[in-house]
mmCIF file of C-alpha atoms in Angstrom:
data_model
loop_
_atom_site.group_PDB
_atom_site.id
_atom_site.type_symbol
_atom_site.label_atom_id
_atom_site.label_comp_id
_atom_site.label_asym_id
_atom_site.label_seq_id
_atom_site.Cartn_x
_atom_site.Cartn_y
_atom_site.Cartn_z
ATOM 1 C CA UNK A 1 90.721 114.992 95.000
ATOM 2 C CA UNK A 2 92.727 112.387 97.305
ATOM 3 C CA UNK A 3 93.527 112.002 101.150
ATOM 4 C CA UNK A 4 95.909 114.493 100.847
ATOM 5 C CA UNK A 5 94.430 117.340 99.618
ATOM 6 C CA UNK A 6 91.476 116.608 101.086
ATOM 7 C CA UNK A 7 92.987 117.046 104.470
ATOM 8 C CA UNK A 8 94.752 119.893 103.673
ATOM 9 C CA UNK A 9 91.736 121.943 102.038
ATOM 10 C CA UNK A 10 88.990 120.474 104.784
ATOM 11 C CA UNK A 11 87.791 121.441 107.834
ATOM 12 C CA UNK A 12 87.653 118.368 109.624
ATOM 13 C CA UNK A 13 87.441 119.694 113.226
ATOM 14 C CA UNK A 14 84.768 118.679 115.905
ATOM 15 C CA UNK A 15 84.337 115.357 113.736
ATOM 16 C CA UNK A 16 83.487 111.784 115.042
ATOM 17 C CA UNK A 17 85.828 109.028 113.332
ATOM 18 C CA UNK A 18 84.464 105.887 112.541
ATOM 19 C CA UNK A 19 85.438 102.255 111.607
ATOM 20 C CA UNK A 20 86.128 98.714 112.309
ATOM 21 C CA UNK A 21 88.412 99.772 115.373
ATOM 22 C CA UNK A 22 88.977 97.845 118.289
ATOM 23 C CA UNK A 23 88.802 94.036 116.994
ATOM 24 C CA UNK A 24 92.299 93.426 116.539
ATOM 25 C CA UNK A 25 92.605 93.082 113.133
ATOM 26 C CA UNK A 26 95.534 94.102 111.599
ATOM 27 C CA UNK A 27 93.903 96.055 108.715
ATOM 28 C CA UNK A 28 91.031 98.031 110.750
ATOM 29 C CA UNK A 29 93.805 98.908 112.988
ATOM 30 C CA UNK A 30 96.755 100.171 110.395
ATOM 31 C CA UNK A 31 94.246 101.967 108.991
ATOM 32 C CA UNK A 32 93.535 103.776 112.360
ATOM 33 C CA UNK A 33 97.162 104.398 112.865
ATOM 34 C CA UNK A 34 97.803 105.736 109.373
ATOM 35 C CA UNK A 35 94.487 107.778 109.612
ATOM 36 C CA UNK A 36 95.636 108.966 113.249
ATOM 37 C CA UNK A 37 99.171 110.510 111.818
ATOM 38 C CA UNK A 38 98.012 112.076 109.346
ATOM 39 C CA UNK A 39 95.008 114.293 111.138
ATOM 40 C CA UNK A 40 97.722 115.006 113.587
ATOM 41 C CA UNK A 41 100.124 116.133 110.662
ATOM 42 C CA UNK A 42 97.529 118.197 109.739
ATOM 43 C CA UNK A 43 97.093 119.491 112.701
ATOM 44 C CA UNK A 44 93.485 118.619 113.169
ATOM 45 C CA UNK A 45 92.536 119.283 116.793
ATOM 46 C CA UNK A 46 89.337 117.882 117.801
ATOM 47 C CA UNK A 47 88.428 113.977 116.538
ATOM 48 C CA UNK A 48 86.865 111.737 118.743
ATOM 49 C CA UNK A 49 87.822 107.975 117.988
ATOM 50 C CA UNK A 50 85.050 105.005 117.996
ATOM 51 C CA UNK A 51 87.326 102.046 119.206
ATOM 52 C CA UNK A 52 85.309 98.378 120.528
ATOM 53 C CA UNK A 53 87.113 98.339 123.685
ATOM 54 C CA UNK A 54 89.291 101.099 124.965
ATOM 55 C CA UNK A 55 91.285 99.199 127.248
ATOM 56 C CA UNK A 56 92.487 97.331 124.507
ATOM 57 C CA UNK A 57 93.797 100.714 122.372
ATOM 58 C CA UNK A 58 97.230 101.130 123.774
ATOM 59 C CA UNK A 59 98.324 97.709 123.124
ATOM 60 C CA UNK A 60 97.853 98.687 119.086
ATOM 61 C CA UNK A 61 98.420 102.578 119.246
ATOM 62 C CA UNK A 62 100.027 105.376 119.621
ATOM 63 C CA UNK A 63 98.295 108.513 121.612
ATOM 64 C CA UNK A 64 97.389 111.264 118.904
ATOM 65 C CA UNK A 65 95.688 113.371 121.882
ATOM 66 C CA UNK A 66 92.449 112.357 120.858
ATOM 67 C CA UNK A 67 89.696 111.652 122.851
ATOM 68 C CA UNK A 68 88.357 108.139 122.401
ATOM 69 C CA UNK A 69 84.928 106.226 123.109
ATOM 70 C CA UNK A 70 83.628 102.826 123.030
ATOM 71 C CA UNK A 71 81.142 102.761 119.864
ATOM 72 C CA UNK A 72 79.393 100.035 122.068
ATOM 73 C CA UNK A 73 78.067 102.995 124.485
ATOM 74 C CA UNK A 74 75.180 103.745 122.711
ATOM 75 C CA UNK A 75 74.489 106.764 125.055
ATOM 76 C CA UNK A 76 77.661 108.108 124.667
ATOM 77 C CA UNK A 77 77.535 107.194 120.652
ATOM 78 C CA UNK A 78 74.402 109.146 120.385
ATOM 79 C CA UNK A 79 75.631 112.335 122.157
ATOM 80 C CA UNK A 80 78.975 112.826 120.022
ATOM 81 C CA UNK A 81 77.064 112.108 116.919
ATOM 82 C CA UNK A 82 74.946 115.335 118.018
ATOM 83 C CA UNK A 83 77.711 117.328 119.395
ATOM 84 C CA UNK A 84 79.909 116.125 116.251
ATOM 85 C CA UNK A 85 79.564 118.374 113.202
ATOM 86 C CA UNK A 86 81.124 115.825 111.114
ATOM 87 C CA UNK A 87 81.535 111.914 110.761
ATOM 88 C CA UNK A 88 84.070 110.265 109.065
ATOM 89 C CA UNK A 89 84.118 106.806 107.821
ATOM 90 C CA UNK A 90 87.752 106.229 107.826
ATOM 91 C CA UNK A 91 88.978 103.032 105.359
ATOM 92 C CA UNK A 92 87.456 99.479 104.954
ATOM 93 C CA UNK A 93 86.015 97.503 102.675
ATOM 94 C CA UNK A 94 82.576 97.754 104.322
ATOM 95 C CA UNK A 95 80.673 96.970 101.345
ATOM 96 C CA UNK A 96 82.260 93.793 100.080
ATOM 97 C CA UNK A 97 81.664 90.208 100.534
ATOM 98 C CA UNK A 98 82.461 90.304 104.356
ATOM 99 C CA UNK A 99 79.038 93.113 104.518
ATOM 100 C CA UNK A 100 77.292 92.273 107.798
ATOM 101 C CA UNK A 101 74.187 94.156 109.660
ATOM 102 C CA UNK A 102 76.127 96.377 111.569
ATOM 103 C CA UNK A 103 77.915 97.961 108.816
ATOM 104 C CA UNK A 104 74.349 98.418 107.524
ATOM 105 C CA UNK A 105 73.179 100.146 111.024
ATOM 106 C CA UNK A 106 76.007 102.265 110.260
ATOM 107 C CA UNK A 107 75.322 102.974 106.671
ATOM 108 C CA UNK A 108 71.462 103.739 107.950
ATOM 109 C CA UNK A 109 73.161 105.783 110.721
ATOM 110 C CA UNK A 110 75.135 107.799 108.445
ATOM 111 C CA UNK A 111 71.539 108.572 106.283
ATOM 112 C CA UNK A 112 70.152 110.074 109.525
ATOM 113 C CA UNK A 113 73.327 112.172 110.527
ATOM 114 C CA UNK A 114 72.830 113.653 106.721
ATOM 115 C CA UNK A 115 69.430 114.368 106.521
ATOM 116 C CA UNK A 116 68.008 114.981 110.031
ATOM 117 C CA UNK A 117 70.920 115.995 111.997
ATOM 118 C CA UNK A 118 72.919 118.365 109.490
ATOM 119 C CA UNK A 119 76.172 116.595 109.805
ATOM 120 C CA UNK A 120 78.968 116.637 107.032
ATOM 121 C CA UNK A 121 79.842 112.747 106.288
ATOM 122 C CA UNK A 122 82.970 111.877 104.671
ATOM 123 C CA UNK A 123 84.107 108.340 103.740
ATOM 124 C CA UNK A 124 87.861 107.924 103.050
ATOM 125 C CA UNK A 125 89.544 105.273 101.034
ATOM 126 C CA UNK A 126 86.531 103.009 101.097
ATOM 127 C CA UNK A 127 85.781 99.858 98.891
ATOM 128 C CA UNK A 128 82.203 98.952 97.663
ATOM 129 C CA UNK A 129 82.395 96.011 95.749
ATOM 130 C CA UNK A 130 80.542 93.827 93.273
ATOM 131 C CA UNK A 131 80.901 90.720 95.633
ATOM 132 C CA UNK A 132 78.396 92.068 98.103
ATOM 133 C CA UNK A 133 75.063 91.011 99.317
ATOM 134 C CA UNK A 134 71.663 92.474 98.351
ATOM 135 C CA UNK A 135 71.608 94.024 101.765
ATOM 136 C CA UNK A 136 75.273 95.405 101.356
ATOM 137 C CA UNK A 137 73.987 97.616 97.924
ATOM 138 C CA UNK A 138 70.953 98.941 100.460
ATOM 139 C CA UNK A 139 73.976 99.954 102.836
ATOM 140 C CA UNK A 140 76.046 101.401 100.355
ATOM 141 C CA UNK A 141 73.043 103.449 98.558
ATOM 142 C CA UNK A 142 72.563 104.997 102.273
ATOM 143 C CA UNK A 143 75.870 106.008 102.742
ATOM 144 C CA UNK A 144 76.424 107.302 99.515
ATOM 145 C CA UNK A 145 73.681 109.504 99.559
ATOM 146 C CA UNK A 146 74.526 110.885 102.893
ATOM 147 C CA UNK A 147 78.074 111.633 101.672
ATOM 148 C CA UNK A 148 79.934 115.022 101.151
ATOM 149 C CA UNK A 149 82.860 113.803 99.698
ATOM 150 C CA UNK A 150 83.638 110.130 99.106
ATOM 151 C CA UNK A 151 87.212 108.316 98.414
ATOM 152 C CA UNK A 152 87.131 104.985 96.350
ATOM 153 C CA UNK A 153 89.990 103.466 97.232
ATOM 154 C CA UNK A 154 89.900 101.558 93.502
ATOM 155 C CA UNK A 155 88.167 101.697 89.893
ATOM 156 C CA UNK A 156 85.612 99.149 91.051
ATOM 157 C CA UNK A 157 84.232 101.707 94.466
ATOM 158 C CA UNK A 158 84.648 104.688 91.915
ATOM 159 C CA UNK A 159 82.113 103.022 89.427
ATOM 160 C CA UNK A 160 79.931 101.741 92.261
ATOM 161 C CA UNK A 161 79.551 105.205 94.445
ATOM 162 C CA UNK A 162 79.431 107.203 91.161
ATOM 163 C CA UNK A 163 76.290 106.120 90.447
ATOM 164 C CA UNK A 164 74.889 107.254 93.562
ATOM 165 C CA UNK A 165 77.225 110.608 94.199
ATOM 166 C CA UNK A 166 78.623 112.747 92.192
ATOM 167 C CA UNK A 167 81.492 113.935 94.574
ATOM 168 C CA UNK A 168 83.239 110.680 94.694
ATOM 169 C CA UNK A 169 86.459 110.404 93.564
ATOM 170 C CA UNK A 170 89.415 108.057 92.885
ATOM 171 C CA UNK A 171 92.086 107.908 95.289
ATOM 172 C CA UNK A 172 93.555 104.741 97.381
ATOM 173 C CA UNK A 173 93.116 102.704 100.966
ATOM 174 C CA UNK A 174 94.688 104.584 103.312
ATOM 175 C CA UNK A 175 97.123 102.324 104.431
ATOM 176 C CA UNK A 176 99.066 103.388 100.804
ATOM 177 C CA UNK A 177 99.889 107.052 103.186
ATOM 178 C CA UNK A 178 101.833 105.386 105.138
ATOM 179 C CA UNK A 179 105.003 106.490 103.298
ATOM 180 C CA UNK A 180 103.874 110.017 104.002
ATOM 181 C CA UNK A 181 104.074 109.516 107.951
ATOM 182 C CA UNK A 182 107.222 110.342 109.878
ATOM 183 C CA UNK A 183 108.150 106.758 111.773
ATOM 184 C CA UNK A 184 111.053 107.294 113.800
ATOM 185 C CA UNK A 185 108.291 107.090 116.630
ATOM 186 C CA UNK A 186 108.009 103.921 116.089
ATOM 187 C CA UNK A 187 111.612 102.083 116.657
ATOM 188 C CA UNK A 188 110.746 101.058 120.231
ATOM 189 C CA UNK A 189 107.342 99.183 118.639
ATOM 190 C CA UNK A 190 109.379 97.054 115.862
ATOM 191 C CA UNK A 191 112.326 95.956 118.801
ATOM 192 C CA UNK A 192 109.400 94.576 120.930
ATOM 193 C CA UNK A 193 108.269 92.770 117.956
ATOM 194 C CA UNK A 194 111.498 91.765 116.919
ATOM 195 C CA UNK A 195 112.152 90.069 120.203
ATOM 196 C CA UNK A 196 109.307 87.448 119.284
ATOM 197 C CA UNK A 197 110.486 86.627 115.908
ATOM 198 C CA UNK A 198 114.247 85.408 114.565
ATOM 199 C CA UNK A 199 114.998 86.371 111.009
ATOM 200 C CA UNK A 200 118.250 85.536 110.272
ATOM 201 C CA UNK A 201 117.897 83.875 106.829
ATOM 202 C CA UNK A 202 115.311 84.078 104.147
ATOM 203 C CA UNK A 203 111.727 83.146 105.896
ATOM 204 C CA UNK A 204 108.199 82.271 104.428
ATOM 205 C CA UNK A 205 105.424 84.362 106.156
ATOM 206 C CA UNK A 206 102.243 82.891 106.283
ATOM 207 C CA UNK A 207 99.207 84.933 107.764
ATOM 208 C CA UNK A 208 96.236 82.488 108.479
ATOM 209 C CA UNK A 209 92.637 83.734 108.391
ATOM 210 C CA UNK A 210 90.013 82.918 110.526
ATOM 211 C CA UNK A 211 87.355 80.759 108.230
ATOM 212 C CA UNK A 212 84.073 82.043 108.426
ATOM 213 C CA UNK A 213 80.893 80.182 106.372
ATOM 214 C CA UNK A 214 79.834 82.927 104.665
ATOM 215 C CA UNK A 215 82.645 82.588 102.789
ATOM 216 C CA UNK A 216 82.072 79.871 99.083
ATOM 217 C CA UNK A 217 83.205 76.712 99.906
ATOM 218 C CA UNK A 218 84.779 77.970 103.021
ATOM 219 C CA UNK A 219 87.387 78.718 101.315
ATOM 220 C CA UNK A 220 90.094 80.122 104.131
ATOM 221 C CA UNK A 221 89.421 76.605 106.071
ATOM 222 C CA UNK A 222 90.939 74.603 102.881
ATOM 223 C CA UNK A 223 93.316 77.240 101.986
ATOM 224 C CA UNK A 224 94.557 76.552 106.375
ATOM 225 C CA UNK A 225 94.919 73.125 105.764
ATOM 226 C CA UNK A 226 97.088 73.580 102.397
ATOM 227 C CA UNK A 227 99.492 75.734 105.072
ATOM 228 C CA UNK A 228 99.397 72.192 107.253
ATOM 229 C CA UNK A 229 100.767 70.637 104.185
ATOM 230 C CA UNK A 230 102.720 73.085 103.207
ATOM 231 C CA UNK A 231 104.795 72.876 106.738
ATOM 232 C CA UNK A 232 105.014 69.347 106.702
ATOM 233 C CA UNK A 233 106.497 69.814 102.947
ATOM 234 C CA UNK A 234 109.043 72.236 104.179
ATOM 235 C CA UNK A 235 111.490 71.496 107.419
ATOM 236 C CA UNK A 236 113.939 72.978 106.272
ATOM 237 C CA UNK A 237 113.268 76.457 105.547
ATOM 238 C CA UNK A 238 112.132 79.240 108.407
ATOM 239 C CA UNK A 239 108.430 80.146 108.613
ATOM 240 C CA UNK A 240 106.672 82.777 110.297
ATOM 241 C CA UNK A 241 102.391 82.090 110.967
ATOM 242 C CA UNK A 242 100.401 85.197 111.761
ATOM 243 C CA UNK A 243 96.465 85.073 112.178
ATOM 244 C CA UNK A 244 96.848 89.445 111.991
ATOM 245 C CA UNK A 245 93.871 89.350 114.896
ATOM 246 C CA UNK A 246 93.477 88.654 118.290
ATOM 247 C CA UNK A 247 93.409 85.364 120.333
ATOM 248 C CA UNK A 248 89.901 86.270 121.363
ATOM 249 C CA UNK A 249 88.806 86.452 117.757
ATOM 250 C CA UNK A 250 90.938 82.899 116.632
ATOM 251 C CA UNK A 251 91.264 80.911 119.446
ATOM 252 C CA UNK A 252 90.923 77.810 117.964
ATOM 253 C CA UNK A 253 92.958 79.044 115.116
ATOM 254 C CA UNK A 254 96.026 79.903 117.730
ATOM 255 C CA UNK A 255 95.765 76.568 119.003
ATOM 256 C CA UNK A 256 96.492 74.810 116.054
ATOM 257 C CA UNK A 257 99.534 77.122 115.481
ATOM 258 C CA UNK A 258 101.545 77.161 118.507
ATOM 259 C CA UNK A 259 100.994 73.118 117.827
ATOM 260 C CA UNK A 260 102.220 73.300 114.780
ATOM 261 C CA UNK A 261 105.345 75.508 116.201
ATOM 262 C CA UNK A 262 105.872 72.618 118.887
ATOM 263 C CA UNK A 263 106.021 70.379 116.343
ATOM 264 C CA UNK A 264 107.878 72.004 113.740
ATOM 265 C CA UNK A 265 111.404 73.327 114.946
ATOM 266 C CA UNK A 266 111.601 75.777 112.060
ATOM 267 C CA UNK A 267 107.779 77.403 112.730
ATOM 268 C CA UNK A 268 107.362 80.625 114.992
ATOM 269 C CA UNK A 269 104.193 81.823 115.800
ATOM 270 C CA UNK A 270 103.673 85.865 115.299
ATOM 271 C CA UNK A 271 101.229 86.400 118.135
ATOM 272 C CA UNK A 272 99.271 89.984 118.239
ATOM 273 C CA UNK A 273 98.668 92.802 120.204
ATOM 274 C CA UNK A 274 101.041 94.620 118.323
ATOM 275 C CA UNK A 275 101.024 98.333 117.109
ATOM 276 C CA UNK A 276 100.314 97.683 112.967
ATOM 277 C CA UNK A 277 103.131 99.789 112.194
ATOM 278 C CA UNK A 278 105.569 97.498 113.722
ATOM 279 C CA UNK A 279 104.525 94.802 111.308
ATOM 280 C CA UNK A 280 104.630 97.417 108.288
ATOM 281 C CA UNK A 281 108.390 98.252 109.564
ATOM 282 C CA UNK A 282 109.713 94.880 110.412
ATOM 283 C CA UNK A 283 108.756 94.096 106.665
ATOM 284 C CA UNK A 284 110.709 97.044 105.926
ATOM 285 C CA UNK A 285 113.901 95.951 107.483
ATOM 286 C CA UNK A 286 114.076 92.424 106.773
ATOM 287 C CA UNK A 287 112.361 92.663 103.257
ATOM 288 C CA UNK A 288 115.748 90.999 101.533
ATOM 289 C CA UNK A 289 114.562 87.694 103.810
ATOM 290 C CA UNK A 290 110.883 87.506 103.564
ATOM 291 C CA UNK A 291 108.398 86.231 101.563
ATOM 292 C CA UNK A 292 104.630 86.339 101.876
ATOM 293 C CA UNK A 293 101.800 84.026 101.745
ATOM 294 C CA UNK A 294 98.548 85.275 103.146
ATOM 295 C CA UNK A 295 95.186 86.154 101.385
ATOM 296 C CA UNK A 296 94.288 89.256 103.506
ATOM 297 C CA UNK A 297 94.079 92.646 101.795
ATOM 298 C CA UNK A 298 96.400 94.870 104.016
ATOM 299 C CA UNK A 299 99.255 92.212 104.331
ATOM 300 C CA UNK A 300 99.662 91.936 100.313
ATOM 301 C CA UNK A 301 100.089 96.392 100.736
ATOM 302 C CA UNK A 302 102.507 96.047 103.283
ATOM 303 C CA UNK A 303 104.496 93.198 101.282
ATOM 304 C CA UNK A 304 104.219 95.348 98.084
ATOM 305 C CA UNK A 305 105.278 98.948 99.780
ATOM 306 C CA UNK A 306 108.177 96.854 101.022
ATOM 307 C CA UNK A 307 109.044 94.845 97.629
ATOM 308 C CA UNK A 308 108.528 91.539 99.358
ATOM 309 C CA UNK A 309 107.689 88.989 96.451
ATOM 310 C CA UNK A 310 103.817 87.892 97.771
ATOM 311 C CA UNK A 311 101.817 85.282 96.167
ATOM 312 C CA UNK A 312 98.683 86.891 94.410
ATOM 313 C CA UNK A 313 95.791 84.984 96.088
ATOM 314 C CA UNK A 314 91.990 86.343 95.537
ATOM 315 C CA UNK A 315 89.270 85.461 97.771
ATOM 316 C CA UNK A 316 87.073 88.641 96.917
ATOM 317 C CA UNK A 317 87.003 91.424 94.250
ATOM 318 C CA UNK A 318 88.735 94.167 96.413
ATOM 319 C CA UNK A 319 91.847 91.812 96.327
ATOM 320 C CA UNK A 320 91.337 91.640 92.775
ATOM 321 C CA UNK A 321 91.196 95.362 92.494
ATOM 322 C CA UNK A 322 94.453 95.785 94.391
ATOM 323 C CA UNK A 323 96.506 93.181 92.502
ATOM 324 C CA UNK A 324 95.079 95.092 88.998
ATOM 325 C CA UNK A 325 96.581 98.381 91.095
ATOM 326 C CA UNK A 326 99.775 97.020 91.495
ATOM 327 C CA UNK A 327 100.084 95.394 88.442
ATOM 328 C CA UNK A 328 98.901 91.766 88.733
ATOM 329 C CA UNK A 329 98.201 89.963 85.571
ATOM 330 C CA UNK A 330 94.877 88.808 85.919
ATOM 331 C CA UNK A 331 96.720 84.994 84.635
ATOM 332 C CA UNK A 332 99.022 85.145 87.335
ATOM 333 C CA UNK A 333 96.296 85.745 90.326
ATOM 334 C CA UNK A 334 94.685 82.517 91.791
ATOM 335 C CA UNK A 335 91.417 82.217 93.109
ATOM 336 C CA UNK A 336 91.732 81.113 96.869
ATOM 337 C CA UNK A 337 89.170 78.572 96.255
ATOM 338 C CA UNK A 338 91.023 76.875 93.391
ATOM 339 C CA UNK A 339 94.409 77.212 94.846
ATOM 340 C CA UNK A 340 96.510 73.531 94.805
ATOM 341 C CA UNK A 341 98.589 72.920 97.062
ATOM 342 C CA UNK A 342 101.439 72.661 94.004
ATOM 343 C CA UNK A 343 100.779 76.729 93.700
ATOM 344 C CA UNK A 344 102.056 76.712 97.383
ATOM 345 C CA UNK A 345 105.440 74.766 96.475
ATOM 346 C CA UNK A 346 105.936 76.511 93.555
ATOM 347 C CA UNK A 347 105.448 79.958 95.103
ATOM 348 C CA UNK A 348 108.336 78.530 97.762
ATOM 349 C CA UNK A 349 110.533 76.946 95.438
ATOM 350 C CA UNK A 350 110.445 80.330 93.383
ATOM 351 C CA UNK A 351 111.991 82.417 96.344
ATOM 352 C CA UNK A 352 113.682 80.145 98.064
ATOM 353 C CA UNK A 353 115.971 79.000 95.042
ATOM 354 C CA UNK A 354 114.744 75.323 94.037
ATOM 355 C CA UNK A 355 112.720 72.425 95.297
ATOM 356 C CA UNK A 356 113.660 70.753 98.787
#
């Protein structure tokens, strides 16, 4: 059983889709978009889309002629989950080190839809992970057991919901569809983003992450200033920084990159709303000239659909699992929070043919 014949064999009408929508961050949302084509392939009529703030949706989407609430409206939440005769959890690592409460009110949500309310849960291309917290297992045992079908999106999920359902099954994220989707749709997206960024010679793209503490070591706040050093290091060569989430999220974070890009000459910043699939096809078209840095889980799939050479950084085990997918040598991936900034210039040097 994967995504594809599971959308092909299932009756997924009247069903509520759910997931980390809304927040601007370039995974959550390519996974929407993928997710979105492919129900419409399918010809599935009736989903209702959970999205944080709806005014916010067409800046990232396309319209699949689904009806959309905000999951914030508790009263209106309540009602489709009723009215709903399925739910489906569509992508994410929820259960991973980045676990937080409200993925566990959703895991405890899921329980009740089950067992009380008669609904059908599904939860496609999800990770469950090792690296979680105590109260991430608790989450994961809920939503397991309240599960028709599941989708691990690696070996790691598949041994982790196994244990608690027997109907899970090995498949991938959902973002690794995307191939499957007919794009054409999507030419006016990529020339809007293509008026923000120049690529006329080979470029390094960097995507920053927001640091959080929760993370060892804060990890993404050293692995930021490395990038400082690593633009001071190279003048000469054309970089692209992302933070793949909203200003509202990174504020601070945007700051410090449109000063780097007024004091480097050779820095643009990549700047978001943008529909994900614009990102996924300008990687596509200028995949001779790029070259990725960035940590983040969904940026190291869309450098690897598009054969851009991407430097295997870890910071958690569903990273891991996708570099051991695509065939990573475990020797060759670095741990984010031992990365030197010599890995950086090395990484450079390698693709951009020698040493400055």
């Amino acid at each position: 059983m994967n995504l594809t014949t599971l959308l092909k064999t299932t009756n997924l009408e009247h069903s509520l889709l759910i997931g980390y929508y809304g927040g601007g961050n370039y995974g959550d949302e390519l996974l929407l978009e993928v997710l979105g084509n492919l129900l419409r392939q399918q010809g599935v009529q009736d989903v209702t889309i959970t999205y944080q703030n709806l005014k916010r949706y067409k800046r990232y989407h396309h319209d699949f002629g689904y009806p959309r609430i905000e999951i914030s409206d508790k009263k209106q939440l309540i009602k489709k989950l009723f009215t709903s005769k399925r739910i489906i959890i569509g992508g994410g690592g929820l259960w991973g080190v980045d676990m937080n409460f409200n993925t566990f009110l959703l895991s405890f949500m899921l329980f009740i839809s089950r067992w009380l309310l008669g609904k059908k849960v599904y939860l496609l291309g999800v990770g469950y992970y090792n690296s979680t917290t105590r109260l991430g297992r608790y989450g994961a045992w809920l939503a397991g057991k309240s599960a028709q079908t599941i989708l691990a999106r690696d070996q790691e999920t598949l041994h982790n919901f196994a244990r608690i359902n027997k109907r899970t099954y090995l498949d991938a994220d959902i973002a690794w569809h995307v191939d499957g989707l007919a794009l054409d749709s999507y030419r006016d997206d990529l020339a809007r983003l293509e008026k923000k960024l120049r690529v006329g010679r080979k470029t390094l793209f960097i995507s920053l992450r927001r640091a959080q503490a929760k993370h060892r070591q804060n990890d993404f706040a050293h692995f930021n200033i490395k990038v400082a050093a690593c633009i001071e290091d190279n003048q000469d060569k054309s970089i692209i920084l992302a933070l793949l989430e909203s200003k509202t999220k990174s504020p601070d974070d945007y700051e410090r990159a449109y000063a780097w890009q007024r004091q480097y000459k050779n820095v643009q910043v990549l700047d978001f709303p943008h529909n994900p699939l614009a990102l996924f096809l300008f990687f596509r078209k200028h995949s001779k000239h790029l070259a990725l840095i960035g940590p983040q889980f969904h940026i190291i799939i869309t450098a690897h659909l598009n054969k851009v050479p991407f430097m295997p950084v870890v910071y958690d085990n569903k990273v891991d699992a996708l570099l051991e997918y695509v065939g990573v040598s475990k020797k060759s991936r670095i741990p984010l929070h031992s990365l030197v900034q010599s890995d950086l210039q090395l990484f450079i040097n390698n693709n951009f043919g020698g040493a400055k």
